[in-house]
């Protein structure tokens, strides 16, 4: 550790904690908020211990390494440890809620946000979360 001035110091190699902290703070401001809704269903092992399919919470079986979409826009994958599922819908959260209304289209798992007074005119959405 090398001292520089009364209160300023840097690590060997010239890396200063204040500079590192400043860089991390700057990087953190560019992180997109995300609250992905995922879950995992562990695999039920058979007596021989070699699974070739997964059983979801509805009791439907799926082939190993297969991928499918549920009726409520959740994408799932059958793997060697079990079923991994994540919601794929991006939800609008920051828009003018007084002027605009969001509508969910289940057939393609998307939201649109339009003006209440003029539903043909889209609204600006500042933040979407998944």
Short mmCIF file of N, CA, C and O in Angstrom, two decimals:
data_model
loop_
_atom_site.label_atom_id
_atom_site.label_comp_id
_atom_site.label_asym_id
_atom_site.label_seq_id
_atom_site.Cartn_x
_atom_site.Cartn_y
_atom_site.Cartn_z
N UNK A 1 0.86 -1.16 0.00
CA UNK A 1 0.00 0.00 0.00
C UNK A 1 0.90 1.23 0.00
O UNK A 1 1.82 1.34 0.79
N UNK A 2 0.61 2.16 -0.89
CA UNK A 2 1.40 3.39 -0.98
C UNK A 2 0.55 4.56 -0.52
O UNK A 2 -0.59 4.69 -0.91
N UNK A 3 1.12 5.39 0.36
CA UNK A 3 0.39 6.56 0.85
C UNK A 3 0.56 7.71 -0.12
O UNK A 3 1.64 7.93 -0.65
N UNK A 4 -0.51 8.46 -0.33
CA UNK A 4 -0.47 9.63 -1.21
C UNK A 4 -1.22 10.75 -0.51
O UNK A 4 -2.43 10.75 -0.49
N UNK A 5 -0.50 11.68 0.04
CA UNK A 5 -1.14 12.78 0.74
C UNK A 5 -1.62 12.33 2.10
O UNK A 5 -1.43 11.20 2.53
N UNK A 6 -2.29 13.23 2.82
CA UNK A 6 -2.71 12.94 4.18
C UNK A 6 -3.84 11.92 4.25
O UNK A 6 -3.83 11.03 5.08
N UNK A 7 -4.87 12.03 3.40
CA UNK A 7 -6.04 11.15 3.49
C UNK A 7 -6.19 10.24 2.28
O UNK A 7 -7.07 9.42 2.23
N UNK A 8 -5.36 10.39 1.29
CA UNK A 8 -5.50 9.62 0.06
C UNK A 8 -4.45 8.52 0.02
O UNK A 8 -3.29 8.77 0.26
N UNK A 9 -4.86 7.32 -0.29
CA UNK A 9 -3.92 6.22 -0.42
C UNK A 9 -4.35 5.30 -1.54
O UNK A 9 -5.51 5.24 -1.91
N UNK A 10 -3.40 4.58 -2.12
CA UNK A 10 -3.66 3.67 -3.22
C UNK A 10 -3.00 2.33 -2.93
O UNK A 10 -2.00 2.26 -2.22
N UNK A 11 -3.55 1.30 -3.49
CA UNK A 11 -2.98 -0.04 -3.36
C UNK A 11 -1.79 -0.16 -4.29
O UNK A 11 -1.62 0.61 -5.22
N UNK A 12 -0.97 -1.18 -4.07
CA UNK A 12 0.17 -1.44 -4.93
C UNK A 12 -0.35 -1.62 -6.35
O UNK A 12 -1.35 -2.28 -6.58
N UNK A 13 0.30 -1.04 -7.31
CA UNK A 13 -0.16 -1.11 -8.69
C UNK A 13 -0.95 0.12 -9.08
O UNK A 13 -1.44 0.24 -10.19
N UNK A 14 -1.15 1.05 -8.14
CA UNK A 14 -1.82 2.30 -8.46
C UNK A 14 -3.34 2.26 -8.43
O UNK A 14 -3.99 3.18 -8.86
N UNK A 15 -3.93 1.19 -7.91
CA UNK A 15 -5.38 1.11 -7.82
C UNK A 15 -5.84 1.82 -6.56
O UNK A 15 -5.47 1.43 -5.46
N UNK A 16 -6.63 2.87 -6.72
CA UNK A 16 -7.11 3.65 -5.59
C UNK A 16 -8.54 3.24 -5.26
O UNK A 16 -9.39 3.21 -6.14
N UNK A 17 -8.84 2.91 -3.99
CA UNK A 17 -10.19 2.50 -3.62
C UNK A 17 -11.25 3.53 -3.99
O UNK A 17 -12.34 3.17 -4.40
N UNK A 18 -10.94 4.83 -3.86
CA UNK A 18 -11.92 5.86 -4.21
C UNK A 18 -12.24 5.79 -5.70
O UNK A 18 -13.39 5.93 -6.11
N UNK A 19 -11.22 5.61 -6.52
CA UNK A 19 -11.43 5.52 -7.97
C UNK A 19 -12.23 4.26 -8.31
O UNK A 19 -13.12 4.28 -9.15
N UNK A 20 -11.90 3.16 -7.63
CA UNK A 20 -12.62 1.91 -7.85
C UNK A 20 -14.08 2.04 -7.43
O UNK A 20 -14.99 1.65 -8.16
N UNK A 21 -14.31 2.66 -6.29
CA UNK A 21 -15.67 2.87 -5.81
C UNK A 21 -16.45 3.76 -6.77
O UNK A 21 -17.60 3.49 -7.10
N UNK A 22 -15.82 4.80 -7.26
CA UNK A 22 -16.46 5.70 -8.22
C UNK A 22 -16.82 4.97 -9.50
O UNK A 22 -17.90 5.16 -10.06
N UNK A 23 -15.93 4.10 -9.98
CA UNK A 23 -16.19 3.33 -11.19
C UNK A 23 -17.36 2.38 -10.99
O UNK A 23 -18.22 2.23 -11.85
N UNK A 24 -17.40 1.72 -9.83
CA UNK A 24 -18.50 0.80 -9.54
C UNK A 24 -19.82 1.53 -9.43
O UNK A 24 -20.85 1.05 -9.88
N UNK A 25 -19.80 2.71 -8.82
CA UNK A 25 -21.01 3.51 -8.70
C UNK A 25 -21.53 3.92 -10.07
O UNK A 25 -22.71 3.83 -10.35
N UNK A 26 -20.62 4.34 -10.94
CA UNK A 26 -21.00 4.71 -12.31
C UNK A 26 -21.59 3.51 -13.04
O UNK A 26 -22.62 3.61 -13.70
N UNK A 27 -20.96 2.36 -12.92
CA UNK A 27 -21.44 1.14 -13.56
C UNK A 27 -22.82 0.75 -13.04
O UNK A 27 -23.70 0.34 -13.80
N UNK A 28 -23.05 0.91 -11.74
CA UNK A 28 -24.33 0.55 -11.14
C UNK A 28 -25.48 1.39 -11.68
O UNK A 28 -26.62 0.95 -11.72
N UNK A 29 -25.19 2.61 -12.13
CA UNK A 29 -26.26 3.46 -12.66
C UNK A 29 -26.75 2.97 -14.00
O UNK A 29 -27.83 3.35 -14.44
N UNK A 30 -25.99 2.11 -14.67
CA UNK A 30 -26.40 1.59 -15.97
C UNK A 30 -27.07 0.23 -15.89
O UNK A 30 -27.46 -0.33 -16.90
N UNK A 31 -27.21 -0.31 -14.70
CA UNK A 31 -27.86 -1.61 -14.53
C UNK A 31 -29.36 -1.45 -14.74
O UNK A 31 -29.99 -0.57 -14.18
N UNK A 32 -29.94 -2.32 -15.54
CA UNK A 32 -31.38 -2.28 -15.81
C UNK A 32 -32.09 -3.04 -14.71
O UNK A 32 -31.73 -4.18 -14.40
N UNK A 33 -33.13 -2.43 -14.09
CA UNK A 33 -33.85 -3.14 -13.04
C UNK A 33 -34.52 -4.38 -13.60
O UNK A 33 -35.12 -4.35 -14.66
N UNK A 34 -34.43 -5.46 -12.87
CA UNK A 34 -35.01 -6.71 -13.34
C UNK A 34 -35.49 -7.50 -12.13
O UNK A 34 -34.80 -7.63 -11.14
N UNK A 35 -36.66 -8.01 -12.22
CA UNK A 35 -37.17 -8.86 -11.15
C UNK A 35 -37.78 -10.11 -11.79
O UNK A 35 -38.96 -10.37 -11.69
N UNK A 36 -36.95 -10.82 -12.53
CA UNK A 36 -37.40 -12.01 -13.24
C UNK A 36 -38.03 -12.98 -12.26
O UNK A 36 -37.53 -13.21 -11.17
N UNK A 37 -39.15 -13.52 -12.66
CA UNK A 37 -39.88 -14.45 -11.82
C UNK A 37 -39.59 -15.86 -12.31
O UNK A 37 -40.18 -16.31 -13.29
N UNK A 38 -38.68 -16.52 -11.64
CA UNK A 38 -38.26 -17.87 -12.02
C UNK A 38 -38.46 -18.83 -10.86
O UNK A 38 -38.49 -18.42 -9.71
N UNK A 39 -38.60 -20.10 -11.20
CA UNK A 39 -38.68 -21.12 -10.17
C UNK A 39 -38.12 -22.42 -10.71
O UNK A 39 -37.88 -22.57 -11.92
N UNK A 40 -37.87 -23.36 -9.81
CA UNK A 40 -37.25 -24.63 -10.17
C UNK A 40 -38.04 -25.77 -9.53
O UNK A 40 -38.43 -25.69 -8.37
N UNK A 41 -38.30 -26.81 -10.32
CA UNK A 41 -38.96 -28.02 -9.81
C UNK A 41 -37.94 -29.15 -9.88
O UNK A 41 -37.55 -29.56 -10.98
N UNK A 42 -37.48 -29.65 -8.73
CA UNK A 42 -36.47 -30.72 -8.75
C UNK A 42 -37.01 -31.97 -9.44
O UNK A 42 -38.20 -32.26 -9.40
N UNK A 43 -36.09 -32.70 -10.05
CA UNK A 43 -36.43 -33.92 -10.77
C UNK A 43 -36.74 -35.04 -9.79
O UNK A 43 -36.03 -35.22 -8.80
N UNK A 44 -37.81 -35.77 -10.05
CA UNK A 44 -38.13 -36.96 -9.26
C UNK A 44 -37.36 -38.12 -9.88
O UNK A 44 -37.60 -38.49 -11.02
N UNK A 45 -36.44 -38.68 -9.13
CA UNK A 45 -35.59 -39.77 -9.64
C UNK A 45 -36.37 -41.08 -9.66
O UNK A 45 -37.11 -41.39 -8.74
N UNK A 46 -36.16 -41.85 -10.73
CA UNK A 46 -36.76 -43.18 -10.81
C UNK A 46 -35.87 -44.16 -10.07
O UNK A 46 -34.77 -43.82 -9.63
N UNK A 47 -36.30 -45.40 -9.92
CA UNK A 47 -35.52 -46.41 -9.19
C UNK A 47 -34.17 -46.67 -9.83
O UNK A 47 -33.18 -46.90 -9.15
N UNK A 48 -34.11 -46.65 -11.17
CA UNK A 48 -32.82 -46.90 -11.83
C UNK A 48 -31.93 -45.66 -11.86
O UNK A 48 -30.76 -45.74 -12.24
N UNK A 49 -32.47 -44.50 -11.48
CA UNK A 49 -31.67 -43.28 -11.35
C UNK A 49 -31.34 -42.58 -12.64
O UNK A 49 -30.60 -41.62 -12.65
N UNK A 50 -31.86 -43.04 -13.77
CA UNK A 50 -31.56 -42.39 -15.05
C UNK A 50 -32.83 -41.81 -15.65
O UNK A 50 -33.55 -42.48 -16.37
N UNK A 51 -33.10 -40.56 -15.34
CA UNK A 51 -34.33 -39.94 -15.85
C UNK A 51 -34.25 -39.64 -17.34
O UNK A 51 -33.20 -39.32 -17.86
N UNK A 52 -35.38 -39.79 -18.03
CA UNK A 52 -35.44 -39.39 -19.43
C UNK A 52 -36.58 -38.41 -19.69
O UNK A 52 -36.86 -38.05 -20.82
N UNK A 53 -37.24 -38.00 -18.59
CA UNK A 53 -38.30 -37.01 -18.71
C UNK A 53 -38.50 -36.28 -17.38
O UNK A 53 -38.01 -36.71 -16.34
N UNK A 54 -39.21 -35.16 -17.45
CA UNK A 54 -39.55 -34.36 -16.27
C UNK A 54 -41.07 -34.29 -16.16
O UNK A 54 -41.77 -34.32 -17.17
N UNK A 55 -41.56 -34.15 -14.93
CA UNK A 55 -42.98 -33.99 -14.71
C UNK A 55 -43.22 -32.61 -14.10
O UNK A 55 -42.66 -32.28 -13.06
N UNK A 56 -44.06 -31.79 -14.79
CA UNK A 56 -44.31 -30.44 -14.28
C UNK A 56 -45.37 -30.44 -13.19
O UNK A 56 -45.90 -31.49 -12.82
N UNK A 57 -45.69 -29.25 -12.66
CA UNK A 57 -46.62 -29.14 -11.54
C UNK A 57 -48.05 -29.53 -11.93
O UNK A 57 -48.86 -29.84 -11.06
N UNK A 58 -48.36 -29.56 -13.24
CA UNK A 58 -49.67 -30.02 -13.71
C UNK A 58 -49.72 -31.52 -13.90
O UNK A 58 -50.77 -32.06 -14.24
N UNK A 59 -48.57 -32.19 -13.74
CA UNK A 59 -48.51 -33.63 -13.94
C UNK A 59 -48.16 -34.03 -15.37
O UNK A 59 -48.07 -35.21 -15.68
N UNK A 60 -47.94 -33.06 -16.25
CA UNK A 60 -47.57 -33.34 -17.63
C UNK A 60 -46.09 -33.70 -17.70
O UNK A 60 -45.26 -33.06 -17.06
N UNK A 61 -45.77 -34.74 -18.47
CA UNK A 61 -44.37 -35.14 -18.63
C UNK A 61 -43.78 -34.49 -19.87
O UNK A 61 -44.46 -34.28 -20.88
N UNK A 62 -42.49 -34.17 -19.79
CA UNK A 62 -41.76 -33.53 -20.89
C UNK A 62 -40.44 -34.27 -21.07
O UNK A 62 -39.81 -34.67 -20.10
N UNK A 63 -40.02 -34.43 -22.32
CA UNK A 63 -38.77 -35.12 -22.62
C UNK A 63 -37.58 -34.34 -22.09
O UNK A 63 -37.61 -33.11 -22.00
N UNK A 64 -36.52 -35.07 -21.74
CA UNK A 64 -35.28 -34.46 -21.26
C UNK A 64 -34.75 -33.49 -22.33
O UNK A 64 -34.82 -33.78 -23.52
N UNK A 65 -34.26 -32.34 -21.90
CA UNK A 65 -33.72 -31.27 -22.75
C UNK A 65 -34.76 -30.62 -23.65
O UNK A 65 -34.40 -29.97 -24.62
N UNK A 66 -36.04 -30.77 -23.32
CA UNK A 66 -37.08 -30.10 -24.10
C UNK A 66 -37.41 -28.75 -23.49
O UNK A 66 -37.07 -28.46 -22.34
N UNK A 67 -38.06 -27.90 -24.29
CA UNK A 67 -38.43 -26.55 -23.87
C UNK A 67 -39.88 -26.32 -24.28
O UNK A 67 -40.29 -26.75 -25.35
N UNK A 68 -40.66 -25.66 -23.42
CA UNK A 68 -42.06 -25.39 -23.73
C UNK A 68 -42.52 -24.12 -23.05
O UNK A 68 -41.89 -23.62 -22.14
N UNK A 69 -43.68 -23.63 -23.52
CA UNK A 69 -44.29 -22.43 -22.97
C UNK A 69 -45.62 -22.83 -22.32
O UNK A 69 -46.41 -23.56 -22.92
N UNK A 70 -45.85 -22.35 -21.10
CA UNK A 70 -47.12 -22.64 -20.42
C UNK A 70 -48.19 -21.66 -20.90
O UNK A 70 -47.90 -20.69 -21.60
N UNK A 71 -49.43 -21.91 -20.50
CA UNK A 71 -50.55 -21.04 -20.87
C UNK A 71 -50.43 -19.63 -20.30
O UNK A 71 -51.03 -18.70 -20.82
N UNK A 72 -49.67 -19.47 -19.22
CA UNK A 72 -49.55 -18.15 -18.60
C UNK A 72 -48.18 -17.50 -18.85
O UNK A 72 -47.64 -16.80 -18.00
N UNK A 73 -47.61 -17.76 -20.05
CA UNK A 73 -46.39 -17.09 -20.53
C UNK A 73 -45.16 -17.38 -19.68
O UNK A 73 -44.33 -16.49 -19.44
N UNK A 74 -45.02 -18.59 -19.23
CA UNK A 74 -43.83 -19.03 -18.50
C UNK A 74 -43.10 -20.03 -19.38
O UNK A 74 -43.69 -20.99 -19.87
N UNK A 75 -41.81 -19.77 -19.63
CA UNK A 75 -41.00 -20.66 -20.46
C UNK A 75 -40.25 -21.63 -19.56
O UNK A 75 -39.60 -21.21 -18.60
N UNK A 76 -40.35 -22.92 -19.87
CA UNK A 76 -39.74 -23.95 -19.03
C UNK A 76 -38.80 -24.83 -19.85
O UNK A 76 -38.99 -25.01 -21.05
N UNK A 77 -37.81 -25.39 -19.16
CA UNK A 77 -36.85 -26.31 -19.75
C UNK A 77 -36.67 -27.51 -18.84
O UNK A 77 -36.51 -27.35 -17.63
N UNK A 78 -36.70 -28.71 -19.41
CA UNK A 78 -36.47 -29.94 -18.66
C UNK A 78 -34.98 -30.27 -18.76
O UNK A 78 -34.46 -30.47 -19.85
N UNK A 79 -34.30 -30.29 -17.62
CA UNK A 79 -32.87 -30.60 -17.59
C UNK A 79 -32.58 -31.78 -16.68
O UNK A 79 -33.49 -32.35 -16.07
N UNK A 80 -31.34 -32.15 -16.54
CA UNK A 80 -30.96 -33.33 -15.77
C UNK A 80 -31.25 -33.20 -14.28
O UNK A 80 -31.37 -34.20 -13.58
N UNK A 81 -31.37 -31.96 -13.76
CA UNK A 81 -31.67 -31.76 -12.35
C UNK A 81 -33.14 -31.49 -12.08
O UNK A 81 -33.59 -31.57 -10.94
N UNK A 82 -33.89 -31.09 -13.14
CA UNK A 82 -35.30 -30.77 -12.96
C UNK A 82 -35.78 -29.77 -13.98
O UNK A 82 -35.18 -29.60 -15.04
N UNK A 83 -36.86 -29.09 -13.65
CA UNK A 83 -37.48 -28.13 -14.55
C UNK A 83 -37.17 -26.70 -14.08
O UNK A 83 -37.43 -26.36 -12.93
N UNK A 84 -36.62 -25.89 -14.98
CA UNK A 84 -36.39 -24.48 -14.73
C UNK A 84 -37.41 -23.69 -15.52
O UNK A 84 -37.57 -23.90 -16.71
N UNK A 85 -38.11 -22.78 -14.85
CA UNK A 85 -39.15 -21.98 -15.50
C UNK A 85 -38.96 -20.50 -15.17
O UNK A 85 -38.63 -20.16 -14.03
N UNK A 86 -39.21 -19.63 -16.16
CA UNK A 86 -39.15 -18.18 -15.96
C UNK A 86 -40.27 -17.51 -16.72
O UNK A 86 -40.55 -17.87 -17.87
N UNK A 87 -40.86 -16.50 -16.09
CA UNK A 87 -41.86 -15.67 -16.73
C UNK A 87 -41.17 -14.86 -17.83
O UNK A 87 -40.12 -14.28 -17.60
N UNK A 88 -41.74 -14.82 -19.03
CA UNK A 88 -41.09 -14.10 -20.13
C UNK A 88 -41.75 -12.76 -20.42
O UNK A 88 -41.36 -12.07 -21.35
N UNK A 89 -42.75 -12.39 -19.65
CA UNK A 89 -43.50 -11.17 -19.91
C UNK A 89 -42.77 -9.94 -19.35
O UNK A 89 -42.41 -9.90 -18.18
N UNK A 90 -42.57 -8.94 -20.20
CA UNK A 90 -42.04 -7.65 -19.76
C UNK A 90 -43.24 -6.78 -19.37
O UNK A 90 -44.17 -6.61 -20.16
N UNK A 91 -43.21 -6.24 -18.15
CA UNK A 91 -44.34 -5.50 -17.61
C UNK A 91 -43.99 -4.01 -17.56
O UNK A 91 -42.96 -3.63 -17.00
N UNK A 92 -44.86 -3.16 -18.14
CA UNK A 92 -44.60 -1.73 -18.07
C UNK A 92 -44.87 -1.20 -16.67
O UNK A 92 -45.90 -1.49 -16.08
N UNK A 93 -43.90 -0.46 -16.09
CA UNK A 93 -44.09 0.04 -14.73
C UNK A 93 -43.99 1.55 -14.61
O UNK A 93 -44.60 2.13 -13.72
N UNK A 94 -43.22 2.18 -15.48
CA UNK A 94 -43.09 3.63 -15.39
C UNK A 94 -43.62 4.28 -16.66
O UNK A 94 -42.93 4.31 -17.69
N UNK A 95 -44.86 4.76 -16.56
CA UNK A 95 -45.51 5.50 -17.64
C UNK A 95 -46.58 6.38 -16.99
O UNK A 95 -46.87 6.23 -15.80
N UNK A 96 -47.17 7.27 -17.74
CA UNK A 96 -48.17 8.18 -17.22
C UNK A 96 -49.48 7.41 -16.99
O UNK A 96 -50.27 7.23 -17.91
N UNK A 97 -49.69 6.94 -15.77
CA UNK A 97 -50.85 6.09 -15.46
C UNK A 97 -52.17 6.86 -15.47
O UNK A 97 -53.22 6.27 -15.59
N UNK A 98 -52.11 8.18 -15.34
CA UNK A 98 -53.33 8.99 -15.44
C UNK A 98 -53.78 9.12 -16.88
O UNK A 98 -54.98 9.08 -17.18
N UNK A 99 -52.84 9.26 -17.78
CA UNK A 99 -53.13 9.48 -19.20
C UNK A 99 -53.21 8.17 -20.00
O UNK A 99 -53.89 8.11 -21.02
N UNK A 100 -52.54 7.12 -19.51
CA UNK A 100 -52.38 5.90 -20.30
C UNK A 100 -52.89 4.66 -19.57
O UNK A 100 -53.01 4.65 -18.35
N UNK A 101 -53.12 3.60 -20.34
CA UNK A 101 -53.62 2.32 -19.82
C UNK A 101 -52.81 1.20 -20.46
O UNK A 101 -52.51 1.24 -21.65
N UNK A 102 -52.46 0.17 -19.67
CA UNK A 102 -51.75 -0.98 -20.22
C UNK A 102 -52.74 -2.12 -20.48
O UNK A 102 -53.72 -2.29 -19.75
N UNK A 103 -52.48 -2.87 -21.55
CA UNK A 103 -53.31 -4.03 -21.93
C UNK A 103 -52.40 -5.22 -22.18
O UNK A 103 -51.38 -5.09 -22.86
N UNK A 104 -52.78 -6.37 -21.64
CA UNK A 104 -51.99 -7.58 -21.81
C UNK A 104 -52.57 -8.43 -22.93
O UNK A 104 -53.77 -8.68 -22.98
N UNK A 105 -51.71 -8.88 -23.85
CA UNK A 105 -52.10 -9.76 -24.95
C UNK A 105 -51.56 -11.15 -24.66
O UNK A 105 -50.37 -11.42 -24.87
N UNK A 106 -52.42 -12.03 -24.17
CA UNK A 106 -52.00 -13.37 -23.76
C UNK A 106 -51.51 -14.21 -24.94
O UNK A 106 -50.62 -15.05 -24.79
N UNK A 107 -52.07 -13.95 -26.13
CA UNK A 107 -51.69 -14.76 -27.29
C UNK A 107 -50.23 -14.60 -27.69
O UNK A 107 -49.63 -15.51 -28.24
N UNK A 108 -49.61 -13.45 -27.40
CA UNK A 108 -48.19 -13.29 -27.70
C UNK A 108 -47.38 -12.84 -26.47
O UNK A 108 -46.23 -12.41 -26.60
N UNK A 109 -47.98 -12.89 -25.30
CA UNK A 109 -47.30 -12.62 -24.03
C UNK A 109 -46.67 -11.22 -23.97
O UNK A 109 -45.54 -11.05 -23.50
N UNK A 110 -47.39 -10.21 -24.44
CA UNK A 110 -46.87 -8.85 -24.43
C UNK A 110 -47.90 -7.86 -23.88
O UNK A 110 -49.10 -8.13 -23.89
N UNK A 111 -47.39 -6.75 -23.40
CA UNK A 111 -48.22 -5.62 -22.99
C UNK A 111 -48.10 -4.52 -24.04
O UNK A 111 -47.04 -4.37 -24.66
N UNK A 112 -49.15 -3.75 -24.19
CA UNK A 112 -49.06 -2.49 -24.91
C UNK A 112 -49.58 -1.42 -23.96
O UNK A 112 -50.39 -1.71 -23.07
N UNK A 113 -49.10 -0.21 -24.13
CA UNK A 113 -49.55 0.90 -23.31
C UNK A 113 -50.03 1.99 -24.27
O UNK A 113 -49.28 2.44 -25.13
N UNK A 114 -51.30 2.37 -24.13
CA UNK A 114 -51.92 3.34 -25.03
C UNK A 114 -52.63 4.42 -24.22
O UNK A 114 -52.92 4.25 -23.04
N UNK A 115 -52.93 5.53 -24.90
CA UNK A 115 -53.66 6.61 -24.25
C UNK A 115 -55.08 6.16 -23.95
O UNK A 115 -55.70 5.46 -24.75
N UNK A 116 -55.60 6.58 -22.80
CA UNK A 116 -56.98 6.24 -22.41
C UNK A 116 -57.99 6.89 -23.36
O UNK A 116 -58.96 6.28 -23.76
N UNK A 117 -57.75 8.16 -23.72
CA UNK A 117 -58.66 8.92 -24.57
C UNK A 117 -58.55 8.54 -26.04
O UNK A 117 -59.50 8.71 -26.80
N UNK A 118 -57.38 8.06 -26.44
CA UNK A 118 -57.13 7.70 -27.83
C UNK A 118 -56.38 6.37 -27.87
O UNK A 118 -55.16 6.35 -28.01
N UNK A 119 -57.08 5.22 -27.73
CA UNK A 119 -56.43 3.91 -27.64
C UNK A 119 -55.58 3.53 -28.85
O UNK A 119 -54.80 2.59 -28.77
N UNK A 120 -55.69 4.27 -29.93
CA UNK A 120 -54.85 3.99 -31.09
C UNK A 120 -53.47 4.62 -30.99
O UNK A 120 -52.59 4.35 -31.80
N UNK A 121 -53.26 5.44 -29.97
CA UNK A 121 -51.99 6.15 -29.82
C UNK A 121 -51.19 5.55 -28.66
O UNK A 121 -51.62 5.56 -27.52
N UNK A 122 -49.98 5.01 -28.97
CA UNK A 122 -49.16 4.41 -27.92
C UNK A 122 -48.58 5.46 -26.97
O UNK A 122 -48.38 6.61 -27.35
N UNK A 123 -48.32 5.05 -25.75
CA UNK A 123 -47.71 5.92 -24.74
C UNK A 123 -46.24 5.53 -24.57
O UNK A 123 -45.86 4.38 -24.77
N UNK A 124 -45.46 6.48 -24.12
CA UNK A 124 -44.05 6.24 -23.82
C UNK A 124 -43.95 5.50 -22.49
O UNK A 124 -44.58 5.89 -21.50
N UNK A 125 -43.15 4.43 -22.45
CA UNK A 125 -42.90 3.69 -21.22
C UNK A 125 -41.41 3.83 -20.91
O UNK A 125 -40.56 3.50 -21.73
N UNK A 126 -41.11 4.37 -19.72
CA UNK A 126 -39.72 4.59 -19.33
C UNK A 126 -39.04 3.35 -18.78
O UNK A 126 -37.84 3.17 -18.97
N UNK A 127 -39.79 2.49 -18.07
CA UNK A 127 -39.19 1.29 -17.46
C UNK A 127 -40.11 0.10 -17.64
O UNK A 127 -41.32 0.17 -17.39
N UNK A 128 -39.52 -1.01 -18.09
CA UNK A 128 -40.20 -2.31 -18.18
C UNK A 128 -39.45 -3.25 -17.25
O UNK A 128 -38.23 -3.19 -17.16
N UNK A 129 -40.17 -4.12 -16.55
CA UNK A 129 -39.50 -5.16 -15.74
C UNK A 129 -39.97 -6.52 -16.21
O UNK A 129 -41.02 -6.66 -16.82
N UNK A 130 -39.15 -7.51 -15.93
CA UNK A 130 -39.52 -8.87 -16.32
C UNK A 130 -39.49 -9.75 -15.11
O UNK A 130 -38.72 -9.65 -14.24
#
